[in-house]
mmCIF file of C-alpha atoms in Angstrom:
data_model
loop_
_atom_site.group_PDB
_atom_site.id
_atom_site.type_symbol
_atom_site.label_atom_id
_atom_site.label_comp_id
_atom_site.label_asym_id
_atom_site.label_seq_id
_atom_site.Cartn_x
_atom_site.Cartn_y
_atom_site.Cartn_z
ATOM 1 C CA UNK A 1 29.413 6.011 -191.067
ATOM 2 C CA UNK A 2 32.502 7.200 -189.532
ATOM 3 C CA UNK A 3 32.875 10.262 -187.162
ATOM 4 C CA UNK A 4 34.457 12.543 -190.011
ATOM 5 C CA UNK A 5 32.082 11.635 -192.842
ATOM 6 C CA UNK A 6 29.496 12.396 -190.324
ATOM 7 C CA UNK A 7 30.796 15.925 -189.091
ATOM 8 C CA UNK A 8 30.824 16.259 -193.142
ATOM 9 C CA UNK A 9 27.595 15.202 -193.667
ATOM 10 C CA UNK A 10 24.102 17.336 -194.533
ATOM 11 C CA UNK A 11 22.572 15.523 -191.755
ATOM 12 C CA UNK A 12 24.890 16.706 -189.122
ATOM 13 C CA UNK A 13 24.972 20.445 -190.652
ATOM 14 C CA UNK A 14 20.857 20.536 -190.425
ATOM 15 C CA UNK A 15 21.168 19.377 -186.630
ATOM 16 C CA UNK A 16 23.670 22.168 -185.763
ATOM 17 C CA UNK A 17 21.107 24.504 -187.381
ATOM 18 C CA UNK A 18 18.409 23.404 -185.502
ATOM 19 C CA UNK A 19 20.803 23.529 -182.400
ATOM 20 C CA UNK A 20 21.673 27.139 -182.773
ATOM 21 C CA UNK A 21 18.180 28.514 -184.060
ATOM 22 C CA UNK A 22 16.635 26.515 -180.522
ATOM 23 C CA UNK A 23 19.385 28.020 -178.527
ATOM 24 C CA UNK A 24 18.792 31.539 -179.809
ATOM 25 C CA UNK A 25 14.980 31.090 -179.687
ATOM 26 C CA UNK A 26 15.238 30.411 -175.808
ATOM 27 C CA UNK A 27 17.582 33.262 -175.442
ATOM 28 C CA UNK A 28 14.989 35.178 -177.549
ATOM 29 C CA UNK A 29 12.431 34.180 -175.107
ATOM 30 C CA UNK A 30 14.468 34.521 -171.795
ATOM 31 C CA UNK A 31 15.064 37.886 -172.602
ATOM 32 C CA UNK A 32 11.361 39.022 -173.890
ATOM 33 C CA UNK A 33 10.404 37.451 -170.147
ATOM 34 C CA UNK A 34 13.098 39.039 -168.258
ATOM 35 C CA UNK A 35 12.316 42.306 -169.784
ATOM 36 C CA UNK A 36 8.819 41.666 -168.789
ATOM 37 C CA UNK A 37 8.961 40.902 -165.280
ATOM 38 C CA UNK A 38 11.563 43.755 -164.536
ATOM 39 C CA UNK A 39 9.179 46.255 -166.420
ATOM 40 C CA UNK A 40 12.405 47.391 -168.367
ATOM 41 C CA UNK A 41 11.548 50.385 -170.166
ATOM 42 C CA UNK A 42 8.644 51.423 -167.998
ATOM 43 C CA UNK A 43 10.558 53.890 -166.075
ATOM 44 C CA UNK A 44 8.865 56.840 -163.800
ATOM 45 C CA UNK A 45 10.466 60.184 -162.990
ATOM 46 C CA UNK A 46 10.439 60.837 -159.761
ATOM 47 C CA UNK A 47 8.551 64.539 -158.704
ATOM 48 C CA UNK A 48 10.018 67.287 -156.900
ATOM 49 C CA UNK A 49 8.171 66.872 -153.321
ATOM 50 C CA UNK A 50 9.700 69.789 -151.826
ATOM 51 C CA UNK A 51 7.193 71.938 -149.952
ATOM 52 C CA UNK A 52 4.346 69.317 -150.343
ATOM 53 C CA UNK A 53 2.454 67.859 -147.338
ATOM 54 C CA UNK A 54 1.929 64.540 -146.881
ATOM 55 C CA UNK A 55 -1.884 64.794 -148.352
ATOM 56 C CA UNK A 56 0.032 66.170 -151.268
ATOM 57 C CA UNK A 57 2.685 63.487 -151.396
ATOM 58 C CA UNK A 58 0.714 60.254 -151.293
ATOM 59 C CA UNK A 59 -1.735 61.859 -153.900
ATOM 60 C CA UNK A 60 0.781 62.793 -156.149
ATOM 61 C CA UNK A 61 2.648 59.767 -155.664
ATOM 62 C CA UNK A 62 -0.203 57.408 -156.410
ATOM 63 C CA UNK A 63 -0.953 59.033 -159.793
ATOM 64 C CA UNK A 64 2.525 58.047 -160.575
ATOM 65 C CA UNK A 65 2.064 54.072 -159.524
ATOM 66 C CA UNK A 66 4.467 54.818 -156.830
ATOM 67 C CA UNK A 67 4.630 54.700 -152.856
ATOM 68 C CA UNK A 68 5.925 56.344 -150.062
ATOM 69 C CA UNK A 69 7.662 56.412 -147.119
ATOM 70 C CA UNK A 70 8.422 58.853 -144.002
ATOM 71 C CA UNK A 71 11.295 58.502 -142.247
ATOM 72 C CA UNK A 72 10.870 61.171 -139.641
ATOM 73 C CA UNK A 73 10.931 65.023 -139.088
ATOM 74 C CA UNK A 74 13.616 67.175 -138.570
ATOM 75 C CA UNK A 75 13.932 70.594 -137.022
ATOM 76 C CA UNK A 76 12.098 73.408 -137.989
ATOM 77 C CA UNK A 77 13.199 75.315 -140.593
ATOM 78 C CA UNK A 78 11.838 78.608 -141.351
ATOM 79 C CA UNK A 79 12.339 78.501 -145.211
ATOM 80 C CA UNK A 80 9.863 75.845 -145.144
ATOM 81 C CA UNK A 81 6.085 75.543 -144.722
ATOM 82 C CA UNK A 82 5.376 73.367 -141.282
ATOM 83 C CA UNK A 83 4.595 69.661 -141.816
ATOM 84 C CA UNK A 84 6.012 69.931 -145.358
ATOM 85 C CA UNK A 85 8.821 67.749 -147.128
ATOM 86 C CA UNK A 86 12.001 68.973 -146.357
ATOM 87 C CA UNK A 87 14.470 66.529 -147.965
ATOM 88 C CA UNK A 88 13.436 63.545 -150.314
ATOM 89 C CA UNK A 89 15.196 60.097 -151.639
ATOM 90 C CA UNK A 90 15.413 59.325 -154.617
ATOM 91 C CA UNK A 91 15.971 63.490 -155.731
ATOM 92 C CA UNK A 92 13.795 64.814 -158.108
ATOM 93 C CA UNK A 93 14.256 64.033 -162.165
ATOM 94 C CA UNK A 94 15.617 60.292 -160.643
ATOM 95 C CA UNK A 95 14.595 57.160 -163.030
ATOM 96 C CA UNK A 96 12.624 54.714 -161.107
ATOM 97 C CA UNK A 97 10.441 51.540 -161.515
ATOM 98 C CA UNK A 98 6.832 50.997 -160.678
ATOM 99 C CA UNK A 99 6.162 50.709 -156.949
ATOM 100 C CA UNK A 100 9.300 52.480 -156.368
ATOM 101 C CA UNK A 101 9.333 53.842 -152.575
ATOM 102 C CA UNK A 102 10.293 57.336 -152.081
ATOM 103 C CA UNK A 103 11.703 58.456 -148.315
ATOM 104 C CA UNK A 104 10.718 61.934 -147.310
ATOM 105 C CA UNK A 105 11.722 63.516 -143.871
ATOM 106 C CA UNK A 106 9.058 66.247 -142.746
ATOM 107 C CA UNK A 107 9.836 69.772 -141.286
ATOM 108 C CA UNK A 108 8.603 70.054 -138.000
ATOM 109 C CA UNK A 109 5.781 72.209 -136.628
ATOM 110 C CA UNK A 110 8.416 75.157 -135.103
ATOM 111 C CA UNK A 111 11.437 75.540 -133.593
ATOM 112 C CA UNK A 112 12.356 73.236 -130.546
ATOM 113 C CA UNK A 113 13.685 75.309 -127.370
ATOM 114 C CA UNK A 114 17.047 73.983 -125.825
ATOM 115 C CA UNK A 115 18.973 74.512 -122.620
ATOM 116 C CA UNK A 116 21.655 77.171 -122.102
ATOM 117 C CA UNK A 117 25.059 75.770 -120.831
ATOM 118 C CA UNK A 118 27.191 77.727 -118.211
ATOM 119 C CA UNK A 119 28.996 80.297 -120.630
ATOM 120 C CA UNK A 120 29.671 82.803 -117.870
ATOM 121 C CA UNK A 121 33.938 83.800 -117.821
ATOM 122 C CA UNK A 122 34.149 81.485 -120.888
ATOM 123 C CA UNK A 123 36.330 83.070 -123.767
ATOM 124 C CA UNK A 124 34.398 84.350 -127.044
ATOM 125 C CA UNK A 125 36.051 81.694 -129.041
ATOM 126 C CA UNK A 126 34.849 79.180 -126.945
ATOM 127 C CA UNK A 127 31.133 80.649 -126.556
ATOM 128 C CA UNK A 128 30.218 80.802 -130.104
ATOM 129 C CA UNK A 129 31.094 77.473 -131.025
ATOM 130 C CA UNK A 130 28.403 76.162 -128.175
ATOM 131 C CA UNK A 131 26.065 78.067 -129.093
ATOM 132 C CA UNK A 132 25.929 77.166 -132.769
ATOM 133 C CA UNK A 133 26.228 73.795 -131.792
ATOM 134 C CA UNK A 134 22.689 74.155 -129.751
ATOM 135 C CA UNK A 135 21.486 75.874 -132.674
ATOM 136 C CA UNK A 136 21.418 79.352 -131.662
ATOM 137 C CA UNK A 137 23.307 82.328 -133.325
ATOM 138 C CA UNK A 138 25.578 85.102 -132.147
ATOM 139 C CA UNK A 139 23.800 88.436 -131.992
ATOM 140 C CA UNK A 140 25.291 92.195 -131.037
ATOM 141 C CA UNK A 141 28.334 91.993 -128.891
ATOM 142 C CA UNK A 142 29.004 94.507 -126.493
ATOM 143 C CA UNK A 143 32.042 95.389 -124.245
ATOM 144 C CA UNK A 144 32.540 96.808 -121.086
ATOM 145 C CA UNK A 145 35.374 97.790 -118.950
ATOM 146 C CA UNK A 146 37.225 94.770 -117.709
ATOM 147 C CA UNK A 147 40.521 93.073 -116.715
ATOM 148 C CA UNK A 148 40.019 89.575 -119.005
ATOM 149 C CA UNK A 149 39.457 90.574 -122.817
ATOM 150 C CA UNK A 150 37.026 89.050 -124.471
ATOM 151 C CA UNK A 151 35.483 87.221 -121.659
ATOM 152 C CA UNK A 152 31.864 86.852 -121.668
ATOM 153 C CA UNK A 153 30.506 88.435 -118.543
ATOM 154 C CA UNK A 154 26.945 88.540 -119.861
ATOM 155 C CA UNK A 155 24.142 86.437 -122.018
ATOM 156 C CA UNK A 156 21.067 88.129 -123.130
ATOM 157 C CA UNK A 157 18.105 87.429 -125.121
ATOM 158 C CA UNK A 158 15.666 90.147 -126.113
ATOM 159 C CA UNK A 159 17.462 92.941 -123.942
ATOM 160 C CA UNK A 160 16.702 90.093 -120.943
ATOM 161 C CA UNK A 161 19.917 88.577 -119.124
ATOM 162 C CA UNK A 162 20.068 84.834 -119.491
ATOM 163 C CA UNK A 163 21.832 82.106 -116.693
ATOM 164 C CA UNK A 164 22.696 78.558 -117.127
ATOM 165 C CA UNK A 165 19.124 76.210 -117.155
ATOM 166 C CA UNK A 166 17.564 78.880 -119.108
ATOM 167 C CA UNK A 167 15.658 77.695 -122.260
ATOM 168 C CA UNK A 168 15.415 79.811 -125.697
ATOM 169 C CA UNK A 169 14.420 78.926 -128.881
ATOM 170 C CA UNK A 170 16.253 77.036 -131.475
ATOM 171 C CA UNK A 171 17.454 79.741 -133.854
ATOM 172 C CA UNK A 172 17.589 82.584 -131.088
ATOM 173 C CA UNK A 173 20.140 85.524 -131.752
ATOM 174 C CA UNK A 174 22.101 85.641 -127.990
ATOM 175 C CA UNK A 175 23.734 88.750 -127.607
ATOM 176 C CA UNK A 176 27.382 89.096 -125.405
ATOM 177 C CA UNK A 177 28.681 91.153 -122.767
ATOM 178 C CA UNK A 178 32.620 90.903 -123.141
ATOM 179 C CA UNK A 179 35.402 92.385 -121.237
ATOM 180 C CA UNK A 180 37.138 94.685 -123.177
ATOM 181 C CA UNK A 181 40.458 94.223 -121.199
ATOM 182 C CA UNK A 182 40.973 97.816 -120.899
ATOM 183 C CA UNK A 183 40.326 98.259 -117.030
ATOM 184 C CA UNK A 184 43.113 98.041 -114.751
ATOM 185 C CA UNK A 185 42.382 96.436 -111.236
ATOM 186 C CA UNK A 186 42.709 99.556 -109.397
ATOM 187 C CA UNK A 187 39.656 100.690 -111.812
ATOM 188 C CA UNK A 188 37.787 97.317 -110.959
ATOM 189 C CA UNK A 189 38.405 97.571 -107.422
ATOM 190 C CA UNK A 190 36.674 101.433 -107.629
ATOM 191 C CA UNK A 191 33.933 99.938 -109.362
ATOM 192 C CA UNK A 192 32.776 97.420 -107.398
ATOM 193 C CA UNK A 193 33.483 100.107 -104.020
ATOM 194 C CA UNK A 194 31.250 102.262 -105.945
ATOM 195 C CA UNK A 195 28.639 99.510 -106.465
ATOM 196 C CA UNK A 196 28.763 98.087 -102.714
ATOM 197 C CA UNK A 197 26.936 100.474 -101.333
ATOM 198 C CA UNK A 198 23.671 100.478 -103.550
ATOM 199 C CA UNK A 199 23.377 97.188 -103.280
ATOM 200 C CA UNK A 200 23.384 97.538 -99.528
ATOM 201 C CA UNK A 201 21.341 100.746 -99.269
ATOM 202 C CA UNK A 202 18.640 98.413 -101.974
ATOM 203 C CA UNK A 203 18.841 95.384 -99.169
ATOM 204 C CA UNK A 204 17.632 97.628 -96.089
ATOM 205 C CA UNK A 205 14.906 99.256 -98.410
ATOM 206 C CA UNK A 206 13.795 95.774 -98.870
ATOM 207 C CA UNK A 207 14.449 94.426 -95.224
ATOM 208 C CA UNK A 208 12.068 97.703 -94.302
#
């Protein structure tokens, strides 16, 4: 039989059937396993953790056929109970398979202290950055008579005046002494005449 009679033939059509309906079985198949071992369709949404401990977390977590993992903690943040979950990943409402991890970082059990720079005769501009980079806030600024405006003269915490080494909690309001830039140095020179003395007469009490 030649090769056109054949591709003509009923016995070449009912192999090409069988071809394609094998083919598409397999695919049928490959798919129905696939599906299968990637648990397509089984998807979990992941809970909001926020506030939980980590008691809370693993038990809610393992109702859900999923697991957990903590990355670390991270500094204390008052909105927050202590030793709770602060951020989480994947977010809440995220689509996840079974046996999906989820990373949590845990607030911290208070507020970690840190060490005051030098910000005596610094500029106000330059003070506040530092400090919010240590964490700490600006609190009530106050002037008093001085040649260099806006120059901090003064740190305090609490009503108590603060030096460079000190250490105050993260979060702290720190309160500055400026110059107002109103004094003249005549004015500055009386001042300190004025003050000379008293320190003096408060020396010999003390040497006594």
């Amino acid at each position: 039989m030649s090769l056109r009679k054949y591709l003509g033939s009923r016995v070449f059509f009912g192999q090409l059937f069988f071809a394609i309906a094998f083919v598409a079985l397999l695919g049928y198949f490959f798919m129905f396993w696939l599906t299968y071992t990637t648990d397509h369709g089984h998807e979990i949404s992941v809970p909001n953790l926020s506030k939980l401990t980590e008691d809370q977390v693993e038990e809610k977590l393992d109702d859900l056929d999923l697991d957990y993992e903590l990355l670390d903690s991270v500094d204390y943040r008052s909105d927050f109970p202590k030793f709770s979950v602060v951020e989480q990943d994947p977010l809440p409402g995220t689509k996840v398979k079974v046996g999906r991890k989820v990373y949590i970082k845990i607030n911290s059990s208070g507020f970690s202290s840190v060490q005051l720079p030098n910000l005596i005769e610094k500029t106000y501009r330059e003070v506040v950055p530092t400090l919010k980079a240590l964490g700490l806030e600006p609190g009530t600024v106050t002037y008093i008579p001085n040649l260099a405006k806006d120059m901090v003269l003064e740190i305090r915490f609490k009503g108590r005046n603060l030096k460079a080494g000190d250490r105050v909690l993260k979060a702290s309001k720190i309160d500055l002494v400026l110059g107002d830039g109103k004094a003249t140095y005549e004015e500055v020179i009386a001042n300190d005449s004025l003050q000379a003395p008293a320190v003096e007469s408060e020396k010999t009490e003390n040497e006594q």
